[in-house]
Coordinates of C-alpha atoms and ligand atoms in Angstrom, one line a residue:
M1 CA 154.6 188.4 183.8
C2 CA 156.7 191.4 184.7
G3 CA 157.3 192.4 188.3
I4 CA 156.6 196.2 189.3
L5 CA 157.2 198.4 192.2
G6 CA 156.7 202.0 193.0
T7 CA 157.2 203.9 196.3
V8 CA 156.4 207.6 197.6
I9 CA 158.2 208.9 200.5
H10 CA 155.9 210.5 202.8
E11 CA 158.2 213.7 203.6
G12 CA 161.4 214.9 202.0
S13 CA 163.6 212.7 199.6
E14 CA 166.0 209.8 200.4
P15 CA 168.3 207.5 198.6
L16 CA 165.8 204.8 197.1
R17 CA 168.2 202.5 195.6
S18 CA 168.0 199.8 198.2
T19 CA 164.0 199.9 198.3
L20 CA 163.9 199.7 194.3
I21 CA 166.5 197.2 193.6
G22 CA 165.6 194.9 196.7
G23 CA 161.9 195.2 195.6
L24 CA 162.8 194.1 192.0
R25 CA 165.1 191.4 193.2
A26 CA 162.1 190.1 195.1
V27 CA 159.9 190.0 192.1
E28 CA 162.7 189.1 189.6
Y29 CA 161.1 185.7 189.3
R30 CA 158.3 187.3 187.5
G31 CA 160.6 188.2 184.4
Y32 CA 164.2 188.8 184.2
D33 CA 165.3 189.8 180.5
S34 CA 165.6 193.4 181.7
S35 CA 165.0 195.8 184.1
G36 CA 164.9 199.4 185.3
V37 CA 164.4 202.1 187.6
A38 CA 163.3 205.9 187.6
V39 CA 163.3 208.1 190.6
L40 CA 162.0 211.8 190.9
G41 CA 164.5 213.9 192.7
S42 CA 165.3 217.6 192.9
D43 CA 167.0 217.4 189.2
G44 CA 164.1 215.8 187.7
V45 CA 163.6 212.3 186.5
M46 CA 166.6 210.1 186.6
L47 CA 165.7 206.9 184.4
S48 CA 168.2 203.9 184.1
K49 CA 167.3 200.8 182.2
R50 CA 169.2 197.8 181.0
A51 CA 168.7 194.5 179.0
G52 CA 169.8 191.6 181.2
K53 CA 169.2 190.6 184.8
I54 CA 169.1 193.1 187.8
S55 CA 172.8 192.6 188.4
V56 CA 173.5 194.3 184.9
L57 CA 171.4 197.3 186.0
E58 CA 173.3 197.5 189.4
D59 CA 176.5 197.5 187.6
Y60 CA 175.3 200.3 185.2
L61 CA 174.4 202.3 188.2
G62 CA 177.7 202.0 189.8
E63 CA 177.4 203.9 193.1
E64 CA 174.3 206.1 192.2
P65 CA 172.1 206.1 195.4
L66 CA 168.7 207.2 193.4
V67 CA 167.9 209.8 195.5
G68 CA 164.1 211.0 195.3
S69 CA 160.7 211.5 196.6
V70 CA 159.0 209.1 194.3
G71 CA 160.5 206.0 192.5
L72 CA 159.4 203.0 190.3
G73 CA 160.9 199.9 189.0
H74 CA 160.4 197.2 186.6
T75 CA 161.7 193.4 185.8
R76 CA 160.6 192.4 182.4
W77 CA 159.5 189.3 180.5
A78 CA 159.5 190.6 176.9
T79 CA 156.1 190.5 174.9
H80 CA 156.4 193.3 172.5
G81 CA 159.7 193.8 171.4
E82 CA 163.1 192.0 172.0
P83 CA 164.8 192.5 175.5
N84 CA 167.1 195.3 174.9
D85 CA 167.8 198.5 176.6
V86 CA 165.4 200.7 174.5
N87 CA 162.5 198.2 175.1
S88 CA 163.2 198.0 178.8
H89 CA 160.9 199.8 181.3
P90 CA 160.3 202.5 182.5
H91 CA 158.9 204.2 179.6
Q92 CA 158.3 207.9 178.9
D93 CA 156.2 210.2 176.8
N94 CA 157.8 212.5 174.4
H95 CA 158.1 215.4 176.8
E96 CA 159.5 213.1 179.7
T97 CA 156.7 214.3 181.8
I98 CA 155.2 210.9 182.4
T99 CA 157.1 208.0 183.5
L100 CA 155.5 204.5 183.9
V101 CA 156.0 200.9 184.3
H102 CA 153.6 198.1 182.9
N103 CA 152.6 194.6 183.1
G104 CA 150.5 193.1 180.7
I105 CA 149.4 193.5 177.2
I106 CA 147.6 196.5 175.5
E107 CA 145.8 194.9 172.7
N108 CA 145.0 198.0 170.8
Y109 CA 148.4 199.4 171.0
S110 CA 148.9 199.7 167.2
E111 CA 145.7 201.7 166.7
L112 CA 146.4 204.1 169.5
K113 CA 149.8 204.6 168.2
L114 CA 148.7 205.5 165.0
G115 CA 146.5 208.2 166.4
L116 CA 149.4 209.4 168.5
I117 CA 151.8 209.6 165.6
A118 CA 149.2 211.6 163.6
K119 CA 149.4 214.0 166.5
G120 CA 153.2 214.4 165.9
I121 CA 154.4 211.8 168.7
H122 CA 157.6 209.9 167.9
F123 CA 158.1 206.5 169.3
H124 CA 161.5 204.8 170.1
S125 CA 160.7 201.5 171.3
E126 CA 158.6 198.5 169.9
T127 CA 156.6 198.2 173.1
D128 CA 153.1 198.7 173.8
T129 CA 153.9 200.4 176.9
E130 CA 155.6 203.3 175.3
V131 CA 152.0 204.1 173.9
V132 CA 150.5 204.3 177.2
A133 CA 153.1 206.7 178.4
N134 CA 152.5 209.0 175.3
L135 CA 148.6 208.7 175.7
I136 CA 148.9 209.8 179.3
G137 CA 151.2 212.5 178.4
Y138 CA 149.2 213.9 175.6
L139 CA 145.9 214.0 177.7
Y140 CA 147.8 215.4 180.6
E141 CA 149.1 218.2 178.7
N142 CA 146.1 219.0 176.3
E143 CA 143.0 217.8 178.1
Y144 CA 143.5 217.6 181.9
P145 CA 146.4 219.9 182.5
G146 CA 147.3 219.7 186.4
N147 CA 145.0 216.7 186.7
L148 CA 147.0 213.5 186.6
I149 CA 144.3 211.4 188.0
D150 CA 141.9 212.4 185.4
A151 CA 144.3 212.1 182.6
V152 CA 145.2 208.6 183.8
R153 CA 141.6 207.5 184.0
H154 CA 140.8 208.6 180.6
A155 CA 143.7 207.0 179.3
C156 CA 142.8 203.6 180.9
R157 CA 139.3 204.1 179.2
Q158 CA 140.9 203.9 176.0
L159 CA 143.0 201.0 176.6
K160 CA 142.1 197.3 175.7
G161 CA 143.7 194.4 177.2
S162 CA 145.1 193.5 180.6
F163 CA 147.4 195.8 182.4
S164 CA 148.6 197.2 185.7
L165 CA 150.5 200.4 185.6
V166 CA 152.6 202.6 188.1
I167 CA 152.7 206.0 187.0
M168 CA 154.5 209.2 188.0
A169 CA 154.7 212.8 186.6
R170 CA 157.6 215.0 186.7
D171 CA 155.6 217.9 188.0
N172 CA 154.1 216.0 190.8
P173 CA 157.0 215.0 193.1
R174 CA 154.7 213.6 195.9
M175 CA 152.3 211.5 193.7
L176 CA 152.3 207.8 192.3
I177 CA 149.1 206.3 190.6
G178 CA 148.7 202.7 190.4
V179 CA 145.9 201.0 188.1
R180 CA 144.8 197.4 187.8
Q181 CA 143.2 195.9 185.0
Q182 CA 143.2 192.2 184.8
M183 CA 146.9 192.3 186.3
P184 CA 147.8 192.2 190.0
L185 CA 148.7 195.3 191.7
L186 CA 148.7 196.1 195.4
V187 CA 149.3 199.0 197.8
G188 CA 151.8 198.7 200.8
H189 CA 151.0 200.9 203.8
G190 CA 154.4 201.7 205.4
K191 CA 155.1 204.1 208.2
H192 CA 157.4 206.4 206.2
A193 CA 156.4 205.5 202.8
S194 CA 153.8 204.0 200.9
Y195 CA 154.3 201.3 197.9
L196 CA 152.6 199.6 194.7
G197 CA 153.6 196.3 194.0
S198 CA 152.6 193.4 191.3
D199 CA 153.0 191.3 194.4
V200 CA 153.5 191.5 198.1
T201 CA 157.0 190.4 197.9
A202 CA 158.1 193.5 196.2
F203 CA 157.6 195.6 199.4
L204 CA 157.4 192.8 202.2
S205 CA 160.8 193.9 203.8
M206 CA 159.1 197.3 204.5
T207 CA 155.4 196.4 205.4
R208 CA 152.9 193.8 205.6
D209 CA 149.8 196.1 205.6
V210 CA 148.3 196.0 202.1
T211 CA 145.3 196.7 200.1
Y212 CA 144.5 194.9 197.1
L213 CA 143.2 196.5 193.9
E214 CA 140.4 195.2 191.8
D215 CA 139.8 195.3 188.3
G216 CA 139.1 198.9 187.3
E217 CA 140.4 200.6 190.2
M218 CA 142.9 203.2 190.9
A219 CA 145.3 204.0 193.7
V220 CA 146.4 207.4 194.4
L221 CA 149.5 207.6 196.7
D222 CA 150.0 211.1 197.6
H223 CA 152.1 212.1 200.5
D224 CA 151.2 209.8 203.4
T225 CA 147.6 209.3 202.2
V226 CA 146.2 206.6 199.9
R227 CA 143.0 207.1 198.1
F228 CA 140.9 204.6 195.7
I229 CA 139.3 205.5 192.9
D230 CA 136.8 203.8 190.3
I231 CA 138.1 204.3 187.0
A232 CA 135.0 204.6 185.3
T233 CA 133.2 206.8 187.4
G234 CA 135.8 209.0 189.1
K235 CA 134.2 208.2 192.5
Q236 CA 136.5 207.6 195.6
I237 CA 136.0 204.2 197.1
E238 CA 136.7 202.7 200.5
K239 CA 138.8 199.8 200.8
K240 CA 139.9 197.7 203.5
R241 CA 143.5 197.0 204.6
E242 CA 144.6 193.6 205.3
R243 CA 147.8 192.1 206.9
V244 CA 149.6 189.3 205.0
D245 CA 151.0 186.5 207.0
W246 CA 154.0 185.9 205.1
D247 CA 157.5 187.3 206.3
I248 CA 160.6 188.4 204.4
E249 CA 162.7 185.5 205.8
Q250 CA 160.4 183.3 204.0
A251 CA 161.2 185.0 200.6
Q252 CA 164.9 184.7 201.2
K253 CA 167.4 182.0 200.4
G254 CA 168.1 181.3 204.2
G255 CA 171.7 180.1 203.4
F256 CA 170.7 177.9 200.5
D257 CA 172.6 178.4 197.1
T258 CA 169.3 178.8 195.4
F259 CA 165.8 179.4 196.1
M260 CA 164.8 176.0 194.6
L261 CA 167.0 174.2 196.8
K262 CA 165.5 176.0 199.7
E263 CA 162.0 175.4 198.7
I264 CA 162.8 171.6 198.2
H265 CA 163.9 171.3 201.7
E266 CA 161.1 173.2 203.1
Q267 CA 158.5 170.6 202.0
P268 CA 158.5 168.6 205.4
Q269 CA 158.1 171.7 207.4
V270 CA 155.4 173.2 205.3
L271 CA 153.5 169.9 204.9
R272 CA 153.5 169.3 208.7
Q273 CA 152.3 173.0 209.3
M274 CA 149.4 172.7 206.7
L275 CA 148.5 169.4 208.2
E276 CA 148.5 170.7 211.9
R277 CA 146.1 173.3 210.5
Y278 CA 143.7 171.0 208.7
L279 CA 144.3 167.6 210.2
P280 CA 145.5 167.9 213.7
S281 CA 144.6 164.3 214.6
P282 CA 143.4 161.0 212.7
A283 CA 140.8 160.9 215.3
E284 CA 139.3 164.2 214.3
P285 CA 137.7 165.0 211.1
V286 CA 139.6 167.1 208.5
Y287 CA 139.1 170.7 209.3
L288 CA 138.3 172.8 206.0
P289 CA 136.1 175.4 207.3
G290 CA 133.5 176.9 205.0
L291 CA 133.7 173.7 202.7
D292 CA 130.5 172.3 204.6
E293 CA 128.5 175.5 203.4
F294 CA 129.8 175.3 199.8
F295 CA 128.8 171.8 199.4
E296 CA 125.5 172.1 201.2
D297 CA 122.4 171.3 199.0
H298 CA 124.7 170.8 196.2
D299 CA 124.3 167.5 194.4
T300 CA 127.8 167.4 193.0
R301 CA 127.9 165.2 189.9
L302 CA 131.2 166.1 188.4
I303 CA 134.4 167.7 189.5
S304 CA 136.3 169.6 186.7
L305 CA 139.9 170.0 187.6
V306 CA 141.8 172.7 185.9
G307 CA 145.4 174.2 186.0
C308 CA 148.4 174.5 184.0
G309 CA 152.0 173.1 184.1
T310 CA 152.9 171.6 187.4
A311 CA 149.4 172.6 188.9
W312 CA 148.0 170.7 185.7
H313 CA 149.9 167.6 187.1
A314 CA 148.6 168.0 190.5
C315 CA 145.0 168.3 188.9
K316 CA 145.9 164.9 187.3
V317 CA 146.8 163.3 190.5
G318 CA 143.7 164.9 192.0
R319 CA 141.4 163.0 189.6
Y320 CA 142.7 159.8 191.0
V321 CA 142.4 160.9 194.7
L322 CA 138.9 162.5 194.5
E323 CA 137.4 159.7 192.3
G324 CA 139.1 157.0 194.7
L325 CA 138.3 158.7 198.2
A326 CA 134.9 160.6 197.3
K327 CA 133.8 158.6 194.3
I328 CA 132.8 161.6 192.2
P329 CA 133.5 161.4 188.7
C330 CA 136.1 164.1 187.7
R331 CA 137.6 165.3 184.5
V332 CA 140.9 167.2 184.1
E333 CA 141.8 169.8 181.4
Y334 CA 144.5 172.0 180.8
A335 CA 143.2 175.4 181.6
H336 CA 144.0 177.0 178.3
E337 CA 142.1 174.3 176.7
A338 CA 139.2 174.3 179.1
Q339 CA 138.4 178.1 178.3
Y340 CA 137.7 177.6 174.7
H341 CA 136.5 174.0 174.7
F342 CA 133.0 173.9 176.1
A343 CA 132.7 170.5 177.3
P344 CA 129.2 169.8 178.8
I345 CA 129.3 171.4 182.2
D346 CA 126.4 172.6 184.4
D347 CA 125.4 173.8 187.9
S348 CA 125.8 170.0 189.2
A349 CA 129.5 170.6 188.6
V350 CA 132.4 172.0 190.8
T351 CA 135.3 173.5 189.2
I352 CA 138.6 173.1 190.9
A353 CA 141.2 175.4 189.9
I354 CA 144.8 174.9 191.0
S355 CA 147.4 177.6 190.9
Q356 CA 150.3 178.6 192.8
S357 CA 150.2 182.1 192.1
G358 CA 146.5 182.5 191.5
E359 CA 147.5 184.8 188.5
T360 CA 147.7 182.5 185.6
A361 CA 145.6 183.9 182.9
D362 CA 144.6 180.5 181.4
T363 CA 143.4 179.4 184.6
L364 CA 141.4 182.6 185.3
G365 CA 140.1 182.4 181.9
A366 CA 139.0 178.5 182.6
V367 CA 137.2 179.3 185.9
K368 CA 135.4 182.2 184.2
A369 CA 134.2 180.1 181.2
Q370 CA 133.1 177.3 183.5
K371 CA 131.3 179.5 185.8
A372 CA 129.5 181.0 183.1
L373 CA 128.2 177.7 182.2
G374 CA 126.8 177.2 185.8
S375 CA 129.6 175.4 187.7
R376 CA 130.6 176.5 191.1
S377 CA 134.3 177.0 191.8
I378 CA 136.8 176.2 194.3
A379 CA 140.4 177.5 194.1
I380 CA 143.4 175.6 195.5
C381 CA 146.0 178.5 195.7
N382 CA 149.0 179.8 197.8
V383 CA 148.8 183.4 197.1
V384 CA 146.3 185.1 199.5
G385 CA 144.2 187.8 197.7
S386 CA 145.3 186.7 194.3
S387 CA 143.1 187.1 191.5
L388 CA 142.1 183.3 191.2
T389 CA 140.9 183.8 194.9
R390 CA 138.6 186.7 194.0
I391 CA 136.9 185.1 191.0
A392 CA 136.5 181.7 192.8
D393 CA 133.3 180.7 194.8
F394 CA 135.5 179.4 197.6
T395 CA 139.4 179.1 198.5
L396 CA 141.3 176.4 200.1
Y397 CA 144.8 178.0 200.7
T398 CA 147.8 175.7 200.5
T399 CA 150.0 177.8 202.9
A400 CA 153.3 176.8 201.1
G401 CA 154.7 180.3 201.9
P402 CA 156.2 182.4 199.0
E403 CA 157.6 180.3 196.2
I404 CA 160.4 182.2 194.5
S405 CA 161.9 179.6 192.0
V406 CA 160.4 179.3 188.8
A407 CA 160.3 175.5 189.0
S408 CA 157.6 174.9 191.3
T409 CA 158.3 172.4 194.1
K410 CA 156.8 172.9 197.6
A411 CA 153.7 174.4 196.0
F412 CA 153.1 171.2 194.1
T413 CA 153.3 169.0 197.2
C414 CA 151.1 171.3 199.2
Q415 CA 148.5 171.3 196.2
L416 CA 148.6 167.5 196.3
T417 CA 148.1 167.5 200.3
M418 CA 145.1 169.8 199.7
L419 CA 143.7 167.5 197.3
Y420 CA 144.1 164.5 199.7
L421 CA 142.6 166.5 202.6
M422 CA 139.8 167.5 200.3
G423 CA 139.4 163.8 199.3
L424 CA 139.4 162.4 202.7
W425 CA 136.9 165.3 203.7
L426 CA 134.5 164.5 201.0
A427 CA 134.8 160.6 201.9
E428 CA 134.0 161.5 205.4
R429 CA 131.0 163.5 204.5
N430 CA 129.7 161.2 201.9
G431 CA 130.6 157.9 203.8
S432 CA 132.3 156.6 201.0
L433 CA 135.0 155.2 202.9
D434 CA 135.0 152.7 205.7
P435 CA 135.9 154.7 208.9
D436 CA 138.8 152.4 209.8
E437 CA 140.3 152.9 206.6
L438 CA 139.5 156.6 206.8
R439 CA 141.4 156.9 210.4
R440 CA 144.3 154.8 208.9
L441 CA 144.6 157.2 205.7
K442 CA 144.7 160.2 207.9
A443 CA 147.3 158.8 210.2
E444 CA 149.5 157.9 207.2
L445 CA 149.1 161.4 205.8
I446 CA 150.2 162.8 208.9
A447 CA 153.3 160.6 208.8
I448 CA 154.3 162.0 205.4
P449 CA 156.3 164.9 206.4
D450 CA 158.7 162.7 208.6
K451 CA 159.3 160.4 205.7
M452 CA 160.0 163.5 203.2
A453 CA 162.7 164.4 205.8
A454 CA 164.3 161.3 205.5
I455 CA 164.3 161.6 201.7
L456 CA 166.2 164.7 201.9
H457 CA 168.8 163.0 204.1
S458 CA 169.4 160.6 201.4
K459 CA 169.8 163.4 198.7
K460 CA 173.7 162.5 198.0
Q461 CA 172.2 159.4 196.3
I462 CA 170.3 161.3 194.0
D463 CA 173.4 163.6 193.4
R464 CA 175.3 160.6 192.4
L465 CA 172.4 159.4 190.0
A466 CA 172.4 162.9 188.5
R467 CA 176.1 162.4 187.9
V468 CA 175.5 159.1 186.3
Y469 CA 173.1 160.7 183.8
R470 CA 175.0 164.0 183.4
Q471 CA 175.8 163.5 179.6
V472 CA 172.1 162.5 178.5
N473 CA 170.1 164.8 176.1
H474 CA 167.0 162.8 176.4
M475 CA 165.2 160.9 179.1
Y476 CA 161.8 159.3 179.7
F477 CA 160.0 159.1 182.9
L478 CA 157.3 156.1 183.3
G479 CA 154.6 155.6 185.6
R480 CA 151.1 154.3 185.8
G481 CA 148.0 155.4 187.7
L482 CA 149.0 158.0 190.3
S483 CA 152.3 157.7 189.3
Y484 CA 151.8 158.9 185.7
P485 CA 151.4 162.5 186.4
V486 CA 154.2 162.3 188.8
A487 CA 156.3 160.9 185.9
M488 CA 155.1 164.0 183.6
E489 CA 156.2 166.3 186.7
G490 CA 159.6 164.8 186.9
A491 CA 160.0 165.4 183.2
L492 CA 158.8 168.8 183.3
K493 CA 161.1 169.6 186.3
L494 CA 164.2 168.2 184.2
K495 CA 163.1 170.1 181.2
E496 CA 162.6 173.6 182.6
I497 CA 165.8 173.7 184.6
S498 CA 168.4 171.7 182.9
Y499 CA 167.4 171.7 179.4
V500 CA 167.4 168.0 178.9
H501 CA 164.6 166.9 176.7
A502 CA 162.4 164.8 179.1
E503 CA 159.1 163.2 178.4
G504 CA 156.6 161.7 181.2
Y505 CA 154.6 158.7 179.7
A506 CA 152.1 156.3 180.8
G507 CA 154.0 153.0 181.4
G508 CA 151.2 151.4 179.2
E509 CA 151.6 153.7 176.4
M510 CA 155.1 152.9 175.7
K511 CA 154.6 149.9 173.4
H512 CA 152.3 152.0 171.4
G513 CA 155.1 154.0 169.9
A514 CA 157.5 155.8 172.3
I515 CA 159.5 152.5 172.8
A516 CA 160.9 153.1 169.2
L517 CA 163.4 155.7 170.9
I518 CA 165.1 153.0 173.2
E519 CA 168.5 152.2 172.0
P520 CA 171.6 151.2 173.9
G521 CA 172.1 153.8 176.7
F522 CA 168.8 155.6 176.1
P523 CA 167.9 156.6 180.0
S524 CA 164.5 156.1 181.5
C525 CA 163.4 156.5 185.0
I526 CA 160.7 154.1 186.4
L527 CA 158.3 155.0 189.0
A528 CA 157.5 152.0 190.7
P529 CA 155.7 152.4 194.2
Q530 CA 154.4 149.2 195.9
S531 CA 151.0 148.8 194.3
P532 CA 148.9 146.5 192.2
L533 CA 150.7 148.1 189.1
L534 CA 154.3 147.2 190.5
E535 CA 154.6 144.1 188.3
K536 CA 153.3 146.1 185.1
M537 CA 156.2 148.7 185.8
V538 CA 158.5 145.8 186.1
A539 CA 157.4 144.4 182.7
N540 CA 157.9 148.1 181.1
M541 CA 161.6 148.1 182.8
E542 CA 162.2 144.7 181.2
E543 CA 161.2 145.6 177.9
I544 CA 163.7 148.7 178.0
L545 CA 166.5 146.3 179.5
A546 CA 165.9 144.0 176.7
R547 CA 166.8 146.9 174.0
K548 CA 169.8 147.7 176.2
G549 CA 168.3 151.0 177.6
E550 CA 169.7 152.5 180.8
V551 CA 167.2 152.4 183.9
M552 CA 166.9 154.3 187.2
V553 CA 164.2 153.2 189.5
L554 CA 162.3 154.9 192.1
T555 CA 160.5 152.5 194.4
N556 CA 159.7 151.6 197.9
N557 CA 160.2 148.0 197.2
P558 CA 163.8 147.7 196.3
D559 CA 164.2 144.0 197.0
R560 CA 162.0 143.5 193.9
F561 CA 164.8 145.1 191.7
S562 CA 167.8 143.5 193.3
Q563 CA 168.4 141.1 190.3
Y564 CA 168.4 143.9 187.7
D565 CA 171.3 145.9 186.6
V566 CA 169.4 149.1 187.5
H567 CA 170.2 152.1 189.5
V568 CA 167.5 152.1 192.4
F569 CA 166.5 155.1 194.7
S570 CA 164.4 153.5 197.5
F571 CA 162.0 155.7 199.4
P572 CA 160.2 155.1 202.6
D573 CA 157.0 152.8 202.7
C574 CA 153.6 154.5 202.4
P575 CA 150.2 153.8 201.0
Q576 CA 150.0 153.8 197.3
L577 CA 147.8 156.8 197.6
Y578 CA 150.4 159.0 199.0
S579 CA 153.5 157.8 196.9
P580 CA 153.2 160.8 194.5
L581 CA 154.3 162.9 197.6
L582 CA 157.2 160.8 198.2
M583 CA 158.3 160.5 194.9
S584 CA 158.3 164.2 193.8
L585 CA 161.2 164.8 196.0
P586 CA 164.0 162.7 194.7
L587 CA 162.6 164.0 191.1
Q588 CA 162.7 167.5 192.1
L589 CA 166.5 166.7 193.2
F590 CA 167.2 164.7 190.3
A591 CA 166.3 167.8 188.2
Y592 CA 168.2 170.3 190.6
Y593 CA 171.4 168.3 190.4
S594 CA 171.4 167.7 186.7
A595 CA 170.9 171.5 186.2
M596 CA 173.9 172.2 188.5
L597 CA 175.9 169.8 186.7
R598 CA 175.1 171.4 183.4
G599 CA 175.8 175.0 185.0
C600 CA 172.4 176.4 184.5
D601 CA 170.6 179.2 186.1
I602 CA 168.4 177.2 188.3
D603 CA 166.0 180.0 189.7
Q604 CA 165.7 181.7 186.5
P605 CA 165.7 179.3 183.7
R606 CA 165.7 180.8 180.2
N607 CA 162.6 181.9 178.5
L608 CA 160.4 181.1 181.6
A609 CA 158.6 183.4 184.2
K610 CA 157.0 182.6 187.5
S611 CA 153.7 183.7 186.8
V612 CA 152.3 183.5 183.3
V613 CA 149.8 186.3 183.4
V614 CA 149.3 186.4 179.4
E615 CA 147.5 183.9 177.3
Ligands
LIG701 O1 151.1 179.8 189.3 P1 150.5 178.6 188.7 O2 150.6 177.5 189.7 O3 149.2 178.9 188.1 O4 151.5 178.3 187.4 C1 151.4 177.3 186.5 C2 152.5 177.0 185.7 O5 152.8 178.2 185.0 C3 153.6 176.4 186.4 O6 153.3 175.4 187.4 C4 154.7 176.1 185.8 O7 154.6 175.0 185.0 C5 156.0 175.8 186.8 N1 157.0 176.5 186.3 C6 156.5 174.7 186.7 O8 157.6 174.3 187.5

């Protein structure tokens, strides 16, 4: 959940402040309860760390330029020990020889700590990370003097859990070591410096040439060379360089106040690009290269969709889409449930794992568990080279570009779009849809980005609605069928950034209990796209109004609601199938404006992190 970064200058020393602070800012979304930096310069290691956001660290640094030949930095989401100055990273061993940053959890840290205490080592923090620093320090000093690589290798072999580490030694001013074990880490190859980062955005302003580490691998950055070593055997391995197609502008706010607002506004454009790539015209087949081979000779009898949070909501929509278009039975499970609940699954199944980051530990666990039972797997993922794309048998990329705001927006609508594309592709392949209907649905999908743009033009209306509801502490979001997961997503968005308690409910379920909360003024948002279920939603609304609840409606049939005393936001006409794409935008904006009115930190809501890489 933490953001980590390291750099080695190929020759000489230089001020590393902008590289380290700029890089940490770019990965701050991974965790933001404390941060720290360390550089190795002519006077030894200079280490600074502070609880709070990176701005607190910057104030603490004052004008300090952080001159050095090697540097590393960390932005934390606390797991062991509260977010205070002492528990913040980097951590050092007792002799301040080793300095390191860590992402992940060391499961056997208590046991290792006792062993180190018995050797006379003292601990200052409550973290598992300080144990790693001291373990490496001890081995470096006593068992592998002068051989940092072997000291790190042998320390790693004693560690249990998931971790990525970036390590430097005071007596080795041109070397930085990175290790990866179930936590992401990649190398950036720059002209004058090399980098290690928990994700590419950490050094994207410096280089787009990268090498991804696999579990059990170590990268040794030394002057201008980078070597890769298998931690278990100590043997050098060859790895290829890749070029990422993200650019730094995509990872900046681009004139918007927040990343979330920027990412909401990017949706028409990213969907347009995605459709140009995978569905250039309604007259052509959906172009998903490699999917043919994946399904060749596979009699798919079940699709198991897994994900967490917003991605799980995409899975729920995906079930309706894939069952409706491809006529293949689907089941949806939270990834954290799926990995321990071994529901019947075998080699006639395909697991579809959905994840923006591709690093969500629960989702990785579910894919591994279902693969072990014989299921083949497809990742729907946004981050090229992420862990999920490595363990899945096949990946469909959502091409949303970097999503920085913790609250997922464009990644969600891109995930939905990929599910629609897959559904249309399967329908064409299986002949499960009439060809004219198929062509009509393709044309309607291609028309969606313009309709999204039209919704964004009406955003002031949503702002006004947020003002109407600015005092509320609770809210229901109700939908049926395809709209039910969208209702849950609307509630999650409001909850996570504005801290208003919200629940997404299936309209039909209301009368089975939840209606008990409706009293005068209790607000509900009714999702009522034109569909065979519209009248059922009207009935739900009537039940709420009868109890003097407040109602806001999202619909593309506003006339149906003209006789009621309700607030209506009208979105463009579209086939019911695609209504989740269009309804998502007003819900995202509603959450956004509600959070603004409450003065919340939109991009970095409390207690959350962008990638949840621990179970
Ligand atoms: O990276 P992932 O898509 O796997 O992340 C899954 C969830 O943690 C994520 O969608 C989370 O719910 C978001 N904060 C929602 O806005």
